[in-house]
Amino acid sequence: MLSIEALILITGVLLLLGIVSNKFSARMGVPVLVLFLLVGMLAGSEGIGGIEFENYSLANGIGTIALSLILFDGGLRTPYRSIRAAWKPAGVLATIGVFITALITGLAASWFLQIPLMEGLLLGSIVGSTDASVVFSVLRFGGVHIRRRLADTLEVESGSNDPMAIFLTVGLIQVLTGAVPFGPGLLVLFLTQIVFGTVVGLLVGWGGVWVLKNIQLSAAGLYPVLATGLALFSFGFAAAFGGSGFLAVYLTGIVIGNRRPVFHRGILLFHDAAAWLCQILMFIALGILSFPSRLLDVAGPALMISVVLILVARPVAVFLSVSLFRFSFRELTFLSWVGLKGAVPITLATFPMLAGLPGAPLMFDTVFFVVLVSALVQGWTLPWVARSLKLEVPARLPPPVTLEISSLRNVEGDIVDYFVDDECRAAGHLIKNLALPDGVVVALIVRDEQIIPPQGRSQIQFGDHVIVVLRPGVRAMVDRVFAHRELEPVILPTALEFPLRGSITAADVEQFYDLQLGAKPDATLDEIMRSRLSAKSLVPGAAIQFDRVVLSVRELSATGTVQYVGMMILPEPSPSAKPAPEPELELADSESGKDREGEPVGSPSPSSPSDRSQDELGDETGEDTSSSPS
C-alpha cells in the first residue's frame, strides 16, 4: 500500500509527463490522447513505472467524473448558433448513426473474435460513439480548421451521442445477465435516458443561470466552483432517475455558457484548466489499467475490427444518416473519417468487467486496441484529410495578449480579438473609417511584439490583432467589418436598428456591409440625412429608406447636425407578397430639387403619408423592434 506522500509524488510526476507529452503532441502531430495513454501504459505494472492498478470500479469512477467535467466545459463553449446549425444532422448521427455503427462493428467482432453474436454486438455498442473529449481537443486545439457547419455537427454529435452508446451497452449487458428481456424493456431504458437527461440538463441549466446572476459571492473564485457544483449536480440528479448524466451535464453547460453568467470569463478559464486536468488523469489512469502483453494477444482480430469500424461501419452510418442534410460528398467523407474513439469506449468497456461477464477481459483489451488504432490513424491524419478534401478554412492566429475585465456583477459586453490577415475587410483602413456601430471601442492594437494605443487616425495593418470591446447586440456588425473577403459574409439581423456615427461616409457603409445607399461615396450619413430631409423634418425618429436599408435620425447636436444614425435592414420580401404602392412625396434633393436617391419614410408630421415610427416599420416586416439598442 503506497503512502499518501508517494501517491502525491506519483500524481505530480504523471501530470508533468502529461503536459510534456502534450507539447510533443503539438510538434509531432500525434493526438494527445495517444501520448497520455502511452504515458499511463509506461507507468503501469508492465511498464517502467511498475504501478499495480487493476481496479476497474475505480477506473470507471475516474472516467465518469472526468468525462462529465469535460462535457460541461464543451457545453460552456458551444454557442446556440452551433446547435441551431447542426442539431438535425448531429441528432441523427448521435442516434441512428451510432446504432448502425454498433450493428456493423458488432457483426464483425463476432466473426473475427469467434464470440457469440450478442457479445459481439455488445463490443460494437461500446465503440459505436465518437468521443467528445477527443473531438473537442482535435477540432479546437489540434490544428484542424474546417468549415463551421462541419465542426458544429461533429462537436454536437460527440457531445450528445453518449446516451445511445450507454443505452446499447447497458441494455445488452442486462440482456446477457438476464436482468432485462430483449424487447420493449430496452426501448423504455433508451427513452428514460434521453428524456430524463434532457429535462434535468435544461432545468439545472436555467436554474443555475438564475443562481449565478442573482447570488452575490464575496470571492470571484467561488463562481467557477459554483458552476462545477451545478455540473456535478446535473449529472448525478439525472443519473439518479435513470437518465443520461452525460447528456444532462452537456446541456447544462450549453445553457449556462450562452446566458453569460457573472464572472463568465473566469468560469471558462477555470473549466478549461479542469478539462485538461481531467483528460490527463483519465487517459493516464486508463493507460495504467491496460496490459500491453494482453493487447498483443488480440492485435490481429482487433486490427481487423478497427478496419471494419473505420472504413465500413462509420462511413455507412454517415452516408445513410445525414446524406439528406445537404452535405457535399467531400463533407460526408470527412464526417465519415472523424469517428474518433477515446475515453468513452474504454470507460464503457469496464461495464462488462463490473458485471462479471465471462468474455469481459477479451472485450476490454480489444476495445483498448481499437481506440489506439482510431486515435493514431484517424486523429493523426485529420489535418491531411481536411486539406485533401479542400475543407480547410483560414486559421485565425491566437492573440499575443488578452484584455480581461473581471467583475462580480453581470456585464453585458464582449471582448473580442480580431486577427487582420491579407483578406480582412478592415486591413488598410483608419479606425475612424471602419463604420463601427456606436458603443464599440477598439481597446488595443497588437502589432508584432508592440502594443499600439488606438486612435481615430491609427491604421489597421496586416498581421494586427485588434482587441474590441462591444455589446453583444452589435457583434454581427463588427464581425462583418473584420470578416474575411473570401468567406461567406456574416448575415446581419433584419428589423434590428444598429447605431452608427453621423460622420461615417456612404462609401464605408457600402464597403463593409455590402449595402447600396445610392449616395455620393464621400457623403457622410449626416449630410445624406440633411439633404434628404427638410429642416422641419430633421428631428429624432425621422427616417429614409434606401432599397432594403432604413436610416433614421437618432441624435442631433445643438447645431443641428446628425450625430448618430440608426441603420435597420428590412427582410427580403416574400415572392407572394404584393409590392406596396410608393407614397407620393414632394421632398426634393437639396441640390437638384428633383433627384431622389433615398426616399424619406418618416417625418414628424402626423398628416404625412410617410409618417411611420420604428415600431410601425417593425410591424410591417412582421418582426419586433422593441429590443433595438438605445
XYZ file of C-alpha atoms in Angstrom:
630
model
C 0.000 0.000 0.000
C 1.534 3.287 -1.107
C 1.720 6.135 1.382
C -0.146 9.362 0.730
C 3.180 11.131 0.142
C 4.116 8.597 -2.536
C 0.695 8.964 -4.199
C 1.092 12.756 -4.286
C 4.562 12.388 -5.792
C 3.338 9.918 -8.435
C 0.375 12.126 -9.320
C 2.627 15.159 -9.725
C 5.061 13.244 -11.930
C 2.246 11.867 -14.101
C 0.702 15.346 -14.521
C 4.070 16.791 -15.549
C 4.635 13.935 -18.008
C 1.146 14.513 -19.387
C 1.872 18.210 -20.006
C 5.230 17.382 -21.602
C 3.538 14.816 -23.855
C 1.010 17.482 -24.874
C 3.945 19.644 -26.018
C 5.302 16.734 -28.081
C 1.820 16.129 -29.455
C 1.623 19.662 -30.856
C 5.056 19.373 -32.528
C 4.765 15.824 -33.880
C 1.096 15.953 -34.858
C 0.270 12.889 -32.731
C -3.139 13.086 -30.992
C -2.598 13.957 -27.358
C -4.864 11.054 -26.311
C -2.328 8.554 -27.645
C 0.560 10.066 -25.718
C -1.465 10.260 -22.490
C -2.358 6.578 -22.872
C 1.266 5.684 -23.616
C 2.422 7.535 -20.503
C -0.090 5.531 -18.490
C 0.991 2.237 -20.086
C 4.649 3.022 -19.336
C 3.722 3.804 -15.729
C 1.704 0.590 -15.363
C 2.632 -2.797 -13.970
C 4.207 -3.954 -17.249
C 5.992 -0.637 -17.854
C 8.953 1.116 -16.290
C 6.772 2.633 -13.552
C 5.600 -0.724 -12.212
C 2.385 0.719 -10.724
C -0.041 -2.096 -9.900
C -3.570 -0.997 -10.757
C -6.429 -3.307 -11.750
C -9.388 -1.657 -10.030
C -11.988 -1.387 -12.801
C -14.571 0.134 -10.484
C -12.220 2.985 -9.524
C -11.208 3.475 -13.178
C -14.871 3.681 -14.122
C -15.443 6.305 -11.429
C -12.443 8.383 -12.540
C -13.544 8.200 -16.173
C -17.145 9.135 -15.369
C -16.267 12.205 -13.276
C -13.647 13.347 -15.762
C -15.969 12.936 -18.741
C -18.738 14.865 -17.005
C -16.455 17.876 -16.444
C -15.033 17.656 -19.988
C -18.552 17.625 -21.423
C -19.563 20.545 -19.198
C -16.603 22.555 -20.473
C -17.527 21.630 -24.045
C -21.102 22.763 -23.439
C -19.945 26.092 -21.986
C -18.140 26.789 -25.279
C -20.921 25.638 -27.624
C -22.931 28.663 -28.845
C -26.620 28.417 -29.661
C -25.836 29.146 -33.312
C -23.889 25.864 -33.455
C -26.892 23.999 -32.056
C -29.276 25.688 -34.499
C -26.990 24.960 -37.443
C -26.224 21.340 -36.615
C -28.826 19.800 -34.307
C -30.651 17.868 -37.028
C -27.698 16.047 -38.643
C -25.911 15.751 -35.307
C -29.037 14.305 -33.647
C -29.480 11.704 -36.379
C -25.797 10.751 -36.217
C -25.948 10.537 -32.411
C -28.814 8.027 -32.528
C -29.309 6.213 -35.821
C -25.662 6.650 -36.757
C -24.436 5.119 -33.504
C -26.885 2.209 -33.890
C -25.724 1.428 -37.461
C -22.058 1.707 -36.447
C -22.597 -0.600 -33.465
C -24.513 -3.143 -35.549
C -21.921 -3.451 -38.335
C -18.958 -3.406 -35.936
C -20.673 -5.938 -33.672
C -21.187 -8.386 -36.535
C -17.508 -8.035 -37.461
C -16.414 -8.503 -33.831
C -18.476 -11.681 -33.507
C -16.875 -13.028 -36.686
C -13.238 -12.118 -36.016
C -13.191 -12.928 -32.280
C -15.348 -16.056 -32.648
C -17.647 -14.991 -29.818
C -21.458 -15.206 -29.525
C -23.421 -12.672 -31.561
C -24.798 -10.833 -28.512
C -21.304 -10.345 -27.078
C -20.108 -9.107 -30.466
C -22.976 -6.599 -30.583
C -22.042 -5.506 -27.055
C -18.479 -4.798 -28.192
C -19.819 -2.899 -31.214
C -22.036 -0.824 -28.924
C -19.087 0.066 -26.704
C -17.101 1.513 -29.637
C -20.129 2.892 -31.504
C -19.959 6.532 -30.364
C -17.433 9.235 -31.090
C -15.607 10.609 -28.074
C -16.339 14.197 -27.025
C -13.028 14.781 -25.248
C -11.024 13.746 -28.314
C -13.219 15.603 -30.825
C -13.153 18.816 -28.753
C -9.384 18.527 -28.380
C -8.684 17.859 -32.072
C -11.070 20.468 -33.506
C -10.295 23.232 -31.022
C -6.609 22.709 -30.251
C -5.310 20.168 -32.778
C -4.683 22.469 -35.723
C -7.699 21.238 -37.736
C -9.594 24.230 -39.145
C -12.679 23.211 -41.098
C -15.932 24.773 -42.186
C -18.041 25.931 -39.269
C -21.054 23.740 -40.038
C -18.897 20.615 -40.200
C -17.182 21.434 -36.914
C -20.525 22.226 -35.258
C -22.013 18.926 -36.435
C -19.074 16.913 -35.111
C -18.972 18.705 -31.756
C -22.720 18.488 -31.119
C -22.768 14.837 -32.202
C -19.862 13.873 -29.940
C -21.435 15.714 -27.005
C -24.849 14.084 -27.419
C -24.200 10.535 -28.651
C -23.182 9.033 -25.306
C -26.802 8.234 -24.276
C -27.225 5.949 -27.285
C -23.937 4.146 -26.644
C -24.693 3.786 -22.923
C -28.213 2.592 -23.673
C -26.956 -0.069 -26.076
C -24.136 -1.136 -23.734
C -26.196 -1.284 -20.544
C -29.172 -2.796 -22.340
C -27.156 -5.641 -23.883
C -25.376 -6.322 -20.558
C -28.750 -6.604 -18.843
C -29.946 -8.941 -21.581
C -26.793 -11.084 -21.281
C -27.113 -11.245 -17.498
C -30.867 -11.938 -17.700
C -31.851 -8.747 -15.838
C -33.975 -7.396 -18.720
C -35.588 -9.439 -21.503
C -34.803 -8.492 -25.075
C -37.709 -6.333 -26.296
C -39.762 -3.382 -25.015
C -37.674 -3.088 -21.858
C -34.734 -1.827 -23.909
C -36.857 0.850 -25.566
C -38.035 2.077 -22.163
C -34.408 2.229 -20.999
C -33.446 4.335 -24.031
C -36.350 6.768 -23.684
C -35.634 7.155 -19.968
C -32.006 8.020 -20.723
C -32.942 10.648 -23.315
C -35.989 12.224 -21.647
C -34.675 12.498 -18.084
C -31.218 13.551 -19.283
C -32.674 16.344 -21.419
C -35.191 17.601 -18.830
C -32.731 17.626 -15.930
C -29.981 19.206 -18.017
C -32.168 22.097 -19.164
C -33.794 22.687 -15.764
C -30.495 22.713 -13.880
C -29.026 24.959 -16.577
C -31.816 27.536 -16.340
C -31.828 27.386 -12.553
C -28.049 27.659 -12.495
C -28.136 30.790 -14.648
C -30.552 32.425 -12.217
C -28.390 31.446 -9.237
C -25.158 32.672 -10.842
C -26.730 36.001 -11.806
C -28.544 36.724 -8.551
C -26.368 35.306 -5.807
C -23.673 37.669 -4.560
C -20.477 35.890 -3.564
C -17.655 37.747 -1.868
C -14.844 35.958 -3.735
C -14.569 35.722 -7.519
C -13.065 32.241 -7.269
C -16.307 30.866 -5.845
C -18.250 31.403 -9.091
C -16.355 28.706 -11.072
C -16.707 26.370 -8.084
C -20.457 27.054 -8.024
C -20.648 26.268 -11.747
C -18.774 22.993 -11.139
C -21.212 22.100 -8.385
C -24.123 22.709 -10.765
C -22.490 20.449 -13.367
C -21.970 17.569 -10.932
C -25.476 18.044 -9.516
C -26.944 17.893 -13.022
C -25.101 14.656 -13.799
C -25.961 12.975 -10.519
C -29.598 14.100 -10.450
C -30.233 12.815 -13.979
C -28.477 9.519 -13.276
C -30.480 9.049 -10.049
C -33.691 8.991 -12.126
C -32.263 6.683 -14.776
C -31.428 9.468 -17.238
C -28.200 10.138 -19.090
C -25.925 12.152 -16.843
C -23.580 12.852 -19.764
C -26.368 14.403 -21.836
C -27.631 16.362 -18.824
C -24.275 17.892 -17.946
C -23.610 18.819 -21.592
C -26.973 20.603 -21.873
C -26.425 22.360 -18.548
C -23.111 23.673 -19.865
C -24.743 24.918 -23.080
C -27.474 26.828 -21.204
C -25.078 28.418 -18.700
C -22.453 29.275 -21.316
C -24.939 31.030 -23.595
C -26.644 33.041 -20.837
C -23.376 34.754 -19.863
C -23.408 34.463 -16.044
C -21.440 36.651 -13.672
C -17.650 36.165 -13.963
C -18.210 34.381 -17.281
C -14.594 34.512 -18.453
C -13.315 33.282 -15.102
C -15.685 30.303 -15.282
C -14.419 29.477 -18.793
C -10.769 29.681 -17.765
C -11.344 27.551 -14.670
C -13.136 24.809 -16.574
C -10.623 24.886 -19.404
C -7.963 24.018 -16.830
C -10.269 21.445 -15.214
C -10.953 19.788 -18.584
C -7.237 19.462 -19.338
C -6.566 18.085 -15.856
C -9.373 15.561 -16.295
C -8.090 14.476 -19.701
C -4.579 13.905 -18.384
C -5.670 11.981 -15.295
C -8.354 9.977 -17.115
C -6.233 8.796 -20.026
C -3.205 8.078 -17.858
C -5.369 6.089 -15.404
C -6.893 4.094 -18.249
C -3.412 3.540 -19.680
C -2.182 2.189 -16.325
C -5.217 -0.131 -16.265
C -4.161 -1.805 -19.520
C -1.756 -4.696 -20.022
C 0.414 -4.384 -23.172
C 1.058 -8.137 -23.293
C -2.679 -8.836 -23.464
C -3.075 -6.215 -26.199
C -0.594 -8.123 -28.348
C -2.664 -11.289 -27.955
C -5.724 -9.634 -29.511
C -3.833 -7.478 -32.024
C -4.828 -9.493 -35.103
C -8.612 -9.639 -34.729
C -8.721 -6.176 -33.067
C -6.934 -4.686 -36.067
C -9.479 -6.241 -38.432
C -12.335 -4.895 -36.292
C -10.709 -1.456 -36.432
C -10.540 -1.634 -40.230
C -14.250 -2.509 -40.443
C -15.156 0.231 -37.956
C -13.150 2.965 -39.690
C -13.638 2.042 -43.362
C -17.074 0.409 -43.370
C -19.252 0.960 -40.288
C -18.738 4.699 -39.750
C -18.959 5.646 -43.475
C -22.127 3.573 -43.961
C -23.674 5.155 -40.862
C -22.804 8.688 -42.029
C -23.985 8.295 -45.617
C -27.233 6.618 -44.558
C -27.915 9.072 -41.731
C -27.032 12.560 -42.926
C -26.916 12.436 -46.730
C -30.297 14.226 -46.808
C -28.985 17.274 -44.917
C -27.323 18.942 -47.910
C -23.753 17.915 -47.171
C -21.479 17.514 -50.169
C -19.755 14.221 -50.910
C -16.467 15.624 -49.625
C -18.113 16.756 -46.384
C -19.742 13.344 -45.888
C -16.370 11.719 -46.472
C -14.799 13.915 -43.806
C -17.625 13.199 -41.362
C -17.036 9.506 -42.013
C -13.368 9.824 -41.149
C -13.910 11.713 -37.879
C -15.308 8.782 -35.922
C -12.686 9.286 -33.247
C -12.697 6.954 -30.269
C -11.344 7.808 -26.847
C -12.098 7.540 -23.158
C -15.837 6.813 -23.520
C -15.343 3.371 -25.141
C -12.634 2.438 -22.634
C -14.838 3.563 -19.743
C -17.806 1.644 -21.177
C -15.538 -1.399 -21.581
C -15.271 -1.544 -17.767
C -19.055 -2.184 -17.564
C -18.802 -5.863 -18.671
C -15.920 -6.305 -16.197
C -18.062 -4.928 -13.368
C -20.987 -7.125 -14.480
C -18.765 -10.223 -14.373
C -19.356 -11.346 -17.954
C -17.112 -14.286 -18.980
C -15.744 -12.555 -22.079
C -15.208 -9.174 -20.394
C -11.341 -9.211 -20.358
C -11.242 -10.017 -24.076
C -13.694 -7.173 -24.776
C -11.692 -4.673 -22.701
C -8.393 -5.473 -24.420
C -9.998 -5.371 -27.869
C -11.700 -2.051 -27.197
C -8.448 -0.574 -25.890
C -6.615 -1.675 -29.040
C -9.376 -0.294 -31.291
C -9.220 3.078 -29.503
C -5.448 3.241 -30.017
C -5.796 2.448 -33.730
C -8.606 5.003 -34.159
C -6.706 7.747 -32.369
C -3.487 7.067 -34.259
C -4.877 6.532 -37.759
C -7.833 8.934 -37.773
C -6.518 11.550 -35.356
C -3.061 11.738 -36.940
C -4.386 12.054 -40.492
C -7.240 14.525 -39.863
C -5.330 17.667 -40.971
C -4.170 15.889 -44.150
C -7.692 14.598 -44.892
C -9.176 18.097 -44.416
C -6.585 19.571 -46.806
C -7.039 16.792 -49.364
C -10.821 17.265 -49.386
C -10.330 21.058 -49.588
C -12.415 21.670 -46.484
C -9.901 23.772 -44.567
C -10.606 27.403 -43.796
C -8.039 30.083 -42.888
C -6.943 29.833 -39.276
C -7.045 32.875 -37.033
C -3.819 33.260 -35.089
C -4.188 33.271 -31.300
C -3.879 36.734 -29.735
C -0.429 37.520 -28.326
C -2.101 39.368 -25.436
C -5.511 39.244 -23.811
C -7.526 42.066 -22.311
C -9.503 40.989 -19.268
C -12.194 42.728 -17.235
C -13.127 40.980 -14.009
C -16.457 41.868 -12.472
C -18.581 40.306 -9.770
C -21.675 41.756 -11.420
C -23.163 40.768 -14.721
C -21.838 42.958 -17.554
C -23.451 42.959 -20.997
C -20.287 43.166 -23.026
C -17.783 41.134 -25.015
C -14.039 41.436 -25.524
C -13.195 40.051 -28.954
C -9.828 39.620 -30.645
C -9.835 40.022 -34.442
C -6.789 38.945 -36.438
C -6.212 41.053 -39.544
C -4.951 38.854 -42.371
C -4.408 39.730 -46.030
C -8.086 39.312 -46.890
C -9.589 41.080 -43.884
C -12.014 43.849 -44.884
C -10.596 46.223 -42.259
C -6.975 45.940 -43.462
C -5.518 49.264 -44.584
C -8.296 51.417 -43.111
C -8.123 54.032 -40.396
C -10.079 53.238 -37.238
C -12.295 56.284 -37.745
C -13.318 54.953 -41.195
C -14.297 51.434 -40.072
C -18.043 52.232 -39.877
C -18.246 50.628 -36.446
C -21.548 50.929 -34.544
C -21.957 53.253 -31.594
C -20.744 51.766 -28.319
C -17.934 49.758 -29.947
C -14.443 50.608 -28.714
C -11.143 49.495 -30.227
C -9.309 48.968 -26.955
C -5.925 47.720 -28.150
C -3.882 47.016 -31.282
C -1.058 44.489 -31.024
C 1.460 44.644 -33.876
C 4.368 42.180 -33.826
C 5.517 42.464 -30.204
C 4.348 46.037 -29.692
C 1.179 47.495 -28.210
C -0.264 50.360 -30.284
C -2.577 52.747 -28.376
C -5.566 53.059 -30.753
C -6.621 56.472 -32.043
C -9.027 57.534 -34.752
C -6.149 58.077 -37.197
C -4.488 54.714 -36.382
C -4.328 52.458 -39.433
C -5.231 48.770 -39.234
C -2.400 46.780 -40.865
C -1.903 43.183 -41.991
C -0.911 40.939 -39.085
C -2.514 43.135 -36.413
C -4.544 41.786 -33.537
C -7.360 44.255 -32.891
C -8.994 43.821 -29.486
C -12.500 45.266 -29.448
C -14.924 45.876 -26.570
C -18.544 45.711 -27.707
C -22.127 44.990 -26.726
C -23.359 41.514 -27.755
C -26.221 43.064 -29.747
C -23.879 44.633 -32.324
C -21.475 41.686 -32.619
C -22.785 40.749 -36.088
C -21.919 44.190 -37.484
C -18.414 44.187 -36.014
C -17.844 40.645 -37.321
C -18.863 41.937 -40.754
C -16.298 44.762 -40.602
C -13.443 42.371 -39.736
C -14.664 39.488 -41.917
C -12.532 37.639 -44.467
C -13.357 38.788 -48.000
C -13.364 35.243 -49.435
C -15.545 33.716 -46.738
C -19.312 33.732 -46.651
C -20.324 37.138 -45.218
C -21.838 37.391 -41.755
C -25.619 37.710 -42.092
C -26.868 40.876 -40.435
C -30.129 40.550 -38.481
C -33.141 42.253 -40.051
C -35.552 44.716 -38.391
C -32.946 45.461 -35.701
C -31.613 49.014 -35.560
C -27.844 49.481 -35.381
C -26.471 52.878 -34.243
C -23.810 54.472 -36.479
C -21.934 57.757 -36.164
C -23.117 60.550 -38.442
C -19.528 61.173 -39.585
C -19.281 57.768 -41.329
C -19.261 58.047 -45.122
C -21.564 56.247 -47.543
C -18.573 54.502 -49.113
C -17.580 52.982 -45.759
C -21.108 51.717 -45.084
C -21.414 50.205 -48.563
C -17.975 48.587 -48.437
C -18.165 46.984 -45.006
C -21.823 45.926 -45.025
C -22.380 45.203 -48.742
C -25.268 47.679 -48.893
C -26.260 50.209 -51.546
C -27.201 53.730 -50.437
C -27.002 55.318 -53.861
C -25.318 58.438 -52.441
C -22.004 60.116 -53.209
C -19.158 57.960 -51.803
C -17.659 60.782 -49.730
C -21.006 61.984 -48.345
C -21.401 61.376 -44.613
C -24.542 59.931 -43.089
C -25.147 63.345 -41.533
C -25.017 65.003 -44.967
C -27.227 62.335 -46.517
C -29.915 62.742 -43.859
C -29.862 66.547 -44.022
C -30.024 66.546 -47.827
C -32.982 64.168 -47.926
C -34.997 65.758 -45.122
C -36.153 69.342 -44.846
C -35.080 71.418 -41.859
C -38.546 70.987 -40.357
C -38.444 67.207 -40.842
C -34.954 66.761 -39.389
C -35.903 65.534 -35.906
C -35.161 62.350 -33.957
C -37.182 59.498 -35.406
C -37.308 60.796 -38.994
C -36.248 58.026 -41.381
C -35.244 57.483 -45.010
C -35.422 54.189 -46.890
C -32.818 53.087 -49.449
C -33.980 49.830 -51.060
C -33.849 47.427 -48.034
C -31.978 49.851 -45.762
C -33.682 52.342 -43.446
C -31.655 55.194 -41.944
C -33.211 57.140 -39.071
C -32.148 60.151 -37.037
C -31.188 59.038 -33.530
C -29.469 62.075 -32.059
C -28.937 65.715 -33.130
C -26.281 68.130 -31.938
C -27.004 71.653 -30.705
C -26.041 72.984 -34.140
C -28.464 70.693 -35.961
C -26.028 68.118 -37.319
C -26.920 64.427 -37.111
C -24.558 62.862 -34.585
C -25.964 59.334 -34.616
C -27.939 57.473 -37.271
C -29.864 54.251 -36.782
C -29.464 51.709 -39.599
C -32.064 48.966 -39.993
C -32.105 46.259 -42.662
C -35.512 45.123 -43.856
C -36.088 41.429 -44.609
C -36.342 40.181 -48.165
C -39.962 40.438 -49.373
C -41.667 37.089 -49.859
C -42.321 36.148 -53.510
C -46.074 36.051 -52.898
C -46.240 39.497 -51.281
C -47.531 42.321 -53.456
C -45.325 45.411 -53.504
C -46.807 48.295 -51.569
C -47.539 51.445 -53.601
C -44.880 54.087 -53.185
C -46.113 57.230 -51.428
C -46.179 60.438 -53.422
C -43.555 62.539 -51.718
C -42.639 66.116 -52.538
C -39.407 66.284 -50.535
C -36.711 67.187 -53.059
C -32.978 66.823 -53.132
C -31.215 69.910 -51.869
C -29.050 70.197 -54.977
C -31.324 69.480 -57.974
C -34.729 69.877 -56.392
C -35.906 66.720 -58.250
C -33.421 63.907 -57.989
C -34.105 61.452 -55.128
C -31.627 58.669 -54.393
C -33.140 57.944 -50.979
C -36.824 58.027 -50.160
C -37.967 59.586 -46.855
C -40.119 57.146 -44.924
C -40.622 59.104 -41.740
C -41.315 62.669 -40.746
C -42.648 64.431 -37.682
C -45.874 65.488 -39.407
C -48.719 63.170 -38.432
C -50.554 64.002 -41.659
C -47.678 62.945 -43.881
C -48.207 59.598 -45.682
C -44.636 58.700 -44.749
C -45.077 59.210 -41.014
C -44.026 55.823 -39.659
C -42.219 55.182 -36.436
C -39.640 52.412 -35.991
C -42.249 50.286 -34.224
C -44.566 50.594 -37.213
C -41.762 49.611 -39.543
C -41.224 46.552 -37.382
C -44.924 45.731 -37.564
C -44.889 45.875 -41.346
C -41.955 43.497 -41.571
C -43.530 41.153 -39.065
C -40.650 41.480 -36.606
C -40.250 43.106 -33.211
C -38.046 46.165 -32.963
C -38.621 46.834 -29.296
C -35.273 45.242 -28.453
C -33.267 47.697 -30.513
C -30.313 49.027 -28.506
C -30.688 52.566 -27.267
